JSON list of C-alpha atoms in Angstrom, two decimals:
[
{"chain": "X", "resi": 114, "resn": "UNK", "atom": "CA", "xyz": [17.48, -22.05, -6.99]},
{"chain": "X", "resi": 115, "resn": "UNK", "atom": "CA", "xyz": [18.37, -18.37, -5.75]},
{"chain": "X", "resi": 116, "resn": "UNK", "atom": "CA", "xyz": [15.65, -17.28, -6.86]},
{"chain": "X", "resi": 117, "resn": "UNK", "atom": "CA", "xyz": [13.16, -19.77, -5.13]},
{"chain": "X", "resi": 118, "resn": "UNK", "atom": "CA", "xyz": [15.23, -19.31, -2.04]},
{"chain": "X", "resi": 119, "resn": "UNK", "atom": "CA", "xyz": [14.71, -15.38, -2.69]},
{"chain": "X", "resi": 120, "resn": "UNK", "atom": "CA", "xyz": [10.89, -15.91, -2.28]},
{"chain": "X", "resi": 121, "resn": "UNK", "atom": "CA", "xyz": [10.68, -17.83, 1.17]},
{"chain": "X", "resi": 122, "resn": "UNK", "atom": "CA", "xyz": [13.19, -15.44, 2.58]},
{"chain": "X", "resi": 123, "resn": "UNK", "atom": "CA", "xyz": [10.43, -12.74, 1.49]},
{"chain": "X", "resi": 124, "resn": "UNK", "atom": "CA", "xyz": [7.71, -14.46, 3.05]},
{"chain": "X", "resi": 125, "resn": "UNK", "atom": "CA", "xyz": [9.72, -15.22, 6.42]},
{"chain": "X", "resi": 126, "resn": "UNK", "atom": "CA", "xyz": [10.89, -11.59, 6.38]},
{"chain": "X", "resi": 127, "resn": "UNK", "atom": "CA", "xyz": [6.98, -10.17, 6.18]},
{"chain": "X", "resi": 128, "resn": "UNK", "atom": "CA", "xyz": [6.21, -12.98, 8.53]},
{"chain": "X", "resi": 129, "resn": "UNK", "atom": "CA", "xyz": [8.24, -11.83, 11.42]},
{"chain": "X", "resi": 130, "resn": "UNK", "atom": "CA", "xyz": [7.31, -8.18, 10.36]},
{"chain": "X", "resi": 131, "resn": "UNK", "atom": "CA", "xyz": [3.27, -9.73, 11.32]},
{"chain": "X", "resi": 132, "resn": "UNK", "atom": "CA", "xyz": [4.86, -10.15, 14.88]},
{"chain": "X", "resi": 133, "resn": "UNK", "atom": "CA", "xyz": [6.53, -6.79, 14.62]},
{"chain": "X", "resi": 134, "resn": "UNK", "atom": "CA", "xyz": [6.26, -4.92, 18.50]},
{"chain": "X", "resi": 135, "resn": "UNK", "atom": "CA", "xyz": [8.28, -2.00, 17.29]},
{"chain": "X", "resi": 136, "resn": "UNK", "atom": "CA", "xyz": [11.45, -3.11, 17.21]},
{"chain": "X", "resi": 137, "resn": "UNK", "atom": "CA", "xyz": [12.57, -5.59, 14.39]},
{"chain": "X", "resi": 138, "resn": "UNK", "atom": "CA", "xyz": [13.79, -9.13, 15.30]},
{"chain": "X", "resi": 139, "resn": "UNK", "atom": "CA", "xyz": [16.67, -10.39, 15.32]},
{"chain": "X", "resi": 140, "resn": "UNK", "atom": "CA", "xyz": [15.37, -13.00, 13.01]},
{"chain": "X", "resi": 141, "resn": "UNK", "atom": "CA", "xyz": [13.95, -9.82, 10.52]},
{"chain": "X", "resi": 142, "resn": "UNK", "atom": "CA", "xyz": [17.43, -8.41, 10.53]},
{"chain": "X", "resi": 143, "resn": "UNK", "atom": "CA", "xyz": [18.81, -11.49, 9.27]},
{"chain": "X", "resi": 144, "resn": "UNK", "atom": "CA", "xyz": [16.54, -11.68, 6.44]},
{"chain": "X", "resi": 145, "resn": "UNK", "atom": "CA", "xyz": [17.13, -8.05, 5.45]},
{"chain": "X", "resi": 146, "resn": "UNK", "atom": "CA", "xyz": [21.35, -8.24, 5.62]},
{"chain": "X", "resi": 147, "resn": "UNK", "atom": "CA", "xyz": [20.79, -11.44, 3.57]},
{"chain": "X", "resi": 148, "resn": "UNK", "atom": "CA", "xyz": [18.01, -10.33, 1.36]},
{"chain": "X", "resi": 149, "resn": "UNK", "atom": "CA", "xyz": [20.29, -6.95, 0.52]},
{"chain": "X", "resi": 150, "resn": "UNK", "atom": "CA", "xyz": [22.75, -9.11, -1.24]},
{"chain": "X", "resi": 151, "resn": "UNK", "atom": "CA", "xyz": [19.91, -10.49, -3.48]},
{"chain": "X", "resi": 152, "resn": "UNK", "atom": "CA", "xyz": [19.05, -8.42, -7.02]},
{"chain": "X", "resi": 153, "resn": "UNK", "atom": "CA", "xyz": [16.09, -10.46, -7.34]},
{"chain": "X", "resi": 154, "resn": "UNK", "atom": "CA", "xyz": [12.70, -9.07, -8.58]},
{"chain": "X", "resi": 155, "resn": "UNK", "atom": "CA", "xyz": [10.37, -8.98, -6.13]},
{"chain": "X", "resi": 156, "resn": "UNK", "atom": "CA", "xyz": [6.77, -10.41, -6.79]},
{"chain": "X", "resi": 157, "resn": "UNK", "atom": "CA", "xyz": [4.11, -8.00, -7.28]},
{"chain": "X", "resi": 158, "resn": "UNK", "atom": "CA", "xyz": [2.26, -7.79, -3.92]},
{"chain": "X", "resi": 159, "resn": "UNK", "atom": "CA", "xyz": [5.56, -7.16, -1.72]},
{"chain": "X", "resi": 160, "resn": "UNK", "atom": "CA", "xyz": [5.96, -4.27, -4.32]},
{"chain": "X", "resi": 161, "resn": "UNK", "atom": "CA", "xyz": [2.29, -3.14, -3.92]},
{"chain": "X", "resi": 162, "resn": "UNK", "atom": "CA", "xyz": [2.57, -3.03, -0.11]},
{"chain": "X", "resi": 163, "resn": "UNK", "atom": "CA", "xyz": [6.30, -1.34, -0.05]},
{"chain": "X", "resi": 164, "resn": "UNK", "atom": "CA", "xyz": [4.73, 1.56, -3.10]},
{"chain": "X", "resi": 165, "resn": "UNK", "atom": "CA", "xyz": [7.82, 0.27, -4.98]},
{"chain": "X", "resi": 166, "resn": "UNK", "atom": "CA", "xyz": [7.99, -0.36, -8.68]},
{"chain": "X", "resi": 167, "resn": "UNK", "atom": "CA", "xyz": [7.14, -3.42, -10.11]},
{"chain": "X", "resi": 168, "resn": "UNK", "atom": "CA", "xyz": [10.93, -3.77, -11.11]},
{"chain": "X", "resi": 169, "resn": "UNK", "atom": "CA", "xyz": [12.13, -3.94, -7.76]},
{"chain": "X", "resi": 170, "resn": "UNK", "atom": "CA", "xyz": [14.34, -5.77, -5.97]},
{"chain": "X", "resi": 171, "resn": "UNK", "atom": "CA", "xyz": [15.21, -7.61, -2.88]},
{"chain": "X", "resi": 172, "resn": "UNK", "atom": "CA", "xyz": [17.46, -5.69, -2.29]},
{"chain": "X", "resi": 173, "resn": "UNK", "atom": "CA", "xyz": [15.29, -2.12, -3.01]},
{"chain": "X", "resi": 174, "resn": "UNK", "atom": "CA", "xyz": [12.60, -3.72, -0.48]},
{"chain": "X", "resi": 175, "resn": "UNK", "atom": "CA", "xyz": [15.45, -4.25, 1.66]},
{"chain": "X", "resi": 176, "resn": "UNK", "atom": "CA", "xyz": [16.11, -0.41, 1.69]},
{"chain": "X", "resi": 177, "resn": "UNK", "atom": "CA", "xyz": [12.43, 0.64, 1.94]},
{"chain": "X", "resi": 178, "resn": "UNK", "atom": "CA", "xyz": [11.36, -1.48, 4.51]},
{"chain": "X", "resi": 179, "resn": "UNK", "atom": "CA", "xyz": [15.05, 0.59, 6.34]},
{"chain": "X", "resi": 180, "resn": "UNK", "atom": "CA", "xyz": [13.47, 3.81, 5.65]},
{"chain": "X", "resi": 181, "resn": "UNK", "atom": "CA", "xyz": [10.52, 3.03, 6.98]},
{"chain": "X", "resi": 182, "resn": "UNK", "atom": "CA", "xyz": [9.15, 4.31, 10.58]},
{"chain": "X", "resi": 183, "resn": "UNK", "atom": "CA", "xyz": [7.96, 1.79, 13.35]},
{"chain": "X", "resi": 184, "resn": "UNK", "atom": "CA", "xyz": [4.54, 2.73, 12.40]},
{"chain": "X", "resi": 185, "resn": "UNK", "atom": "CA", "xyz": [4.90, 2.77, 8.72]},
{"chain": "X", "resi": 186, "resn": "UNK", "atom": "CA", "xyz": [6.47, -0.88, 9.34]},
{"chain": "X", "resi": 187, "resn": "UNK", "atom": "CA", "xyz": [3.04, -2.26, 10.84]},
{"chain": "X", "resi": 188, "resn": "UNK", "atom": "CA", "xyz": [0.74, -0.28, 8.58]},
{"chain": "X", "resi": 189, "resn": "UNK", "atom": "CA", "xyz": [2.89, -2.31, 5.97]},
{"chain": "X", "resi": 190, "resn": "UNK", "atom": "CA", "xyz": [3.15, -5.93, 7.54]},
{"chain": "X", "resi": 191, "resn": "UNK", "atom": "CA", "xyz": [-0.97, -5.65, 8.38]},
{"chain": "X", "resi": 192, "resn": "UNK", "atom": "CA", "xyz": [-1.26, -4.86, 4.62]},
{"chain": "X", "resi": 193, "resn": "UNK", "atom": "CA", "xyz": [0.72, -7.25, 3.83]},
{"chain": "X", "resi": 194, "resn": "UNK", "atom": "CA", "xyz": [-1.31, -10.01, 5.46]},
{"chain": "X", "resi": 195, "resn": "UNK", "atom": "CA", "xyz": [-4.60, -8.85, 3.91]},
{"chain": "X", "resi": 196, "resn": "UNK", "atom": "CA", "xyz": [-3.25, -8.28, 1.02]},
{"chain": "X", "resi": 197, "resn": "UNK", "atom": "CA", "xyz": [-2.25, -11.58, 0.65]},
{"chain": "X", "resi": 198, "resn": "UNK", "atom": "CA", "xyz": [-5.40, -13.22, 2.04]},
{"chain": "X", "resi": 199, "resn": "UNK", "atom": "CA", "xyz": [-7.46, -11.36, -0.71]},
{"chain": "X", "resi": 200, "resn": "UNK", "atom": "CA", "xyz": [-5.24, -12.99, -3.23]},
{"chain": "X", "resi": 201, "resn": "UNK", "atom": "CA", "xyz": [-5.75, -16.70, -2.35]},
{"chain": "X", "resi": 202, "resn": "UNK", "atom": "CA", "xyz": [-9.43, -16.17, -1.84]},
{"chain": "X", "resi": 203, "resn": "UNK", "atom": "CA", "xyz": [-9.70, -14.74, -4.94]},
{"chain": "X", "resi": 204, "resn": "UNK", "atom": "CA", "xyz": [-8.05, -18.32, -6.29]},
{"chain": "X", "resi": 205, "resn": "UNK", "atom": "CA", "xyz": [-11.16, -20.55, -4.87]},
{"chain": "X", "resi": 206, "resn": "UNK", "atom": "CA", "xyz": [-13.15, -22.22, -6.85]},
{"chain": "X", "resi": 207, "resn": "UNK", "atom": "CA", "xyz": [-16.80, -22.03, -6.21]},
{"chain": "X", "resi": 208, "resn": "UNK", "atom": "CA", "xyz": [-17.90, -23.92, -9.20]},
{"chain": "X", "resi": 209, "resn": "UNK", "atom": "CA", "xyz": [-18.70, -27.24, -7.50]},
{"chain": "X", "resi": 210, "resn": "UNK", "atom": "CA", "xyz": [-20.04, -25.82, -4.39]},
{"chain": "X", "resi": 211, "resn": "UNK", "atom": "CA", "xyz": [-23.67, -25.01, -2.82]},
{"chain": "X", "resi": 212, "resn": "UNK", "atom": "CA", "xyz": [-26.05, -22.14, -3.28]},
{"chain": "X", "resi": 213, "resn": "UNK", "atom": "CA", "xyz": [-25.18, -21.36, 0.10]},
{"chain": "X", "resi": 214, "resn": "UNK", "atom": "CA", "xyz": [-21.55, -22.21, 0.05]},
{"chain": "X", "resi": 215, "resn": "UNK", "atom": "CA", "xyz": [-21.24, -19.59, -2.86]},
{"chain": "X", "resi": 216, "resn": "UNK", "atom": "CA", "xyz": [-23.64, -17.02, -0.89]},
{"chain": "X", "resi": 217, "resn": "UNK", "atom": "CA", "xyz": [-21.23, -17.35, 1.90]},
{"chain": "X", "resi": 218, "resn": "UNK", "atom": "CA", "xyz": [-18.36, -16.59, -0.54]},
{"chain": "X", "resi": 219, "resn": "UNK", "atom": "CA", "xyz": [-19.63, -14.06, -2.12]},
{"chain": "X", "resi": 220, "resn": "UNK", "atom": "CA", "xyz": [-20.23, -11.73, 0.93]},
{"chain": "X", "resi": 221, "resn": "UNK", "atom": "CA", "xyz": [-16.71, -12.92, 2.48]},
{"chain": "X", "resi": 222, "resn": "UNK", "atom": "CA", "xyz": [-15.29, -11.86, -0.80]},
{"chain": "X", "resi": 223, "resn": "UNK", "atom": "CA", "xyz": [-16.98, -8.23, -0.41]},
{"chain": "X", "resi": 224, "resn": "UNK", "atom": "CA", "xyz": [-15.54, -7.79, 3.00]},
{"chain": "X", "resi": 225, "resn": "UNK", "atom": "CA", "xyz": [-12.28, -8.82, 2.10]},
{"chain": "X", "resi": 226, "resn": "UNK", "atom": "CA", "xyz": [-12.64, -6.09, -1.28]},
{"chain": "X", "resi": 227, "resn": "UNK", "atom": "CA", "xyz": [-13.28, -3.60, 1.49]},
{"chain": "X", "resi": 228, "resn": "UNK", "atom": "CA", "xyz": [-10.78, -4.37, 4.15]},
{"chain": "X", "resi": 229, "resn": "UNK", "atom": "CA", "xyz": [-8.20, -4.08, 0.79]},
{"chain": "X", "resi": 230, "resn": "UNK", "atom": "CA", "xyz": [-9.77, -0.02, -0.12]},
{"chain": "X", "resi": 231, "resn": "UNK", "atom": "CA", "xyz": [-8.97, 0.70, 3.39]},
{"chain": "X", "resi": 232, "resn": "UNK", "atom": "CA", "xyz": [-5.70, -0.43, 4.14]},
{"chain": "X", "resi": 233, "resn": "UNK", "atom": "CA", "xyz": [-4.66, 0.60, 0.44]},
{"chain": "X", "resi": 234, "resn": "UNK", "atom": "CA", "xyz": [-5.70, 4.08, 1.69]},
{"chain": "X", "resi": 235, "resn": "UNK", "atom": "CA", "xyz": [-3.85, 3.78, 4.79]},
{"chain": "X", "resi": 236, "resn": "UNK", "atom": "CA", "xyz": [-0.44, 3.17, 3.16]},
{"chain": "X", "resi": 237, "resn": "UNK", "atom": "CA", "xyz": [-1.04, 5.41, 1.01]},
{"chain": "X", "resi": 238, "resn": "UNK", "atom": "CA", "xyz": [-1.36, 8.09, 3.61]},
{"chain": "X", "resi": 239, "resn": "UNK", "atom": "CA", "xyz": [1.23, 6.26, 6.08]},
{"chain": "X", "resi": 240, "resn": "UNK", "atom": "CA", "xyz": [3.98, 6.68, 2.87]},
{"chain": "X", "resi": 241, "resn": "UNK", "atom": "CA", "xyz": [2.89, 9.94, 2.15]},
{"chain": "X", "resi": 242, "resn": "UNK", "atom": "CA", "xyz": [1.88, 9.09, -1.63]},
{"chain": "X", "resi": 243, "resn": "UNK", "atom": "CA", "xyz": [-0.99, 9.28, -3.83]},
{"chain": "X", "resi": 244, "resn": "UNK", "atom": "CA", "xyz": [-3.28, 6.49, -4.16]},
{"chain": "X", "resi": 245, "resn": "UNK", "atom": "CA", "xyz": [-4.12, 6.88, -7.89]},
{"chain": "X", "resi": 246, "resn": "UNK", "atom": "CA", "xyz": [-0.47, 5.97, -8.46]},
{"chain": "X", "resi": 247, "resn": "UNK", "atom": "CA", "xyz": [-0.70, 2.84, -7.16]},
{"chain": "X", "resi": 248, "resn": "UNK", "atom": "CA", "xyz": [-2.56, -0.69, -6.61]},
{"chain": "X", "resi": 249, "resn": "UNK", "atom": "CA", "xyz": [-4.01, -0.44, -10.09]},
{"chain": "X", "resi": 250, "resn": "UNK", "atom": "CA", "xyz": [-3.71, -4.50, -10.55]},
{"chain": "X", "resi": 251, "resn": "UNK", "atom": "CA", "xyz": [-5.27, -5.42, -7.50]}
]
């Protein structure tokens, strides 16, 4: 159950972060004093976007996401979002649909594949890492 409650505490922390003006929240400081306590694994795509290791933890994010500069914060939360919108449309089926419904996919799914190469490039440069260390799996 700590676990599960781990995960929407995640999302509601990179919510707020989508709203972030340069200050954090109130509401995103919650999260991160009670997502500290948590040893957790993060899933993969909060790792991808934070450039920490896929054995991370709440409570690792928790310290990144700390380290992190106001800009570095919104380069983050804006990959964050596209990051995860490339994920669910990569989970739509297209089997049943139209020539033109699949057409339509298709060149949605390209733009999407090149919104990801840019903003992968831009944390990479925002965190001050390589890219060819990272985002191999997506």
């Amino acid at each position: 159950m700590k676990h599960k409650r781990s995960k929407v505490l995640l999302l509601a922390l990179l919510n707020s972060l989508a709203d972030f003006d340069g200050e954090l929240s109130e509401d995103a400081k919650l999260l991160l004093d009670e997502l500290s306590q948590r040893s957790n694994i993060i899933p993969p795509l909060y790792a991808d976007v934070f450039l920490l290791p896929r054995s991370a933890t709440c409570a690792d994010l928790v310290k990144r996401i700390r380290s992190l500069s106001q800009k570095q914060i919104a380069i983050a939360s804006y990959a964050f979002q596209i990051f995860r919108f490339y994920e669910q449309i990569l989970r739509v089926n297209t089997a049943e649909t139209s020539p033109q419904q699949q057409a339509a996919y298709a060149s949605q799914l390209e733009k999407v594949r090149l919104s990801v190469a840019r903003t992968k490039v831009a944390l990479a440069e925002s965190f001050g890492q390589g890219i060819e260390n990272h985002y191999n799996d997506l």
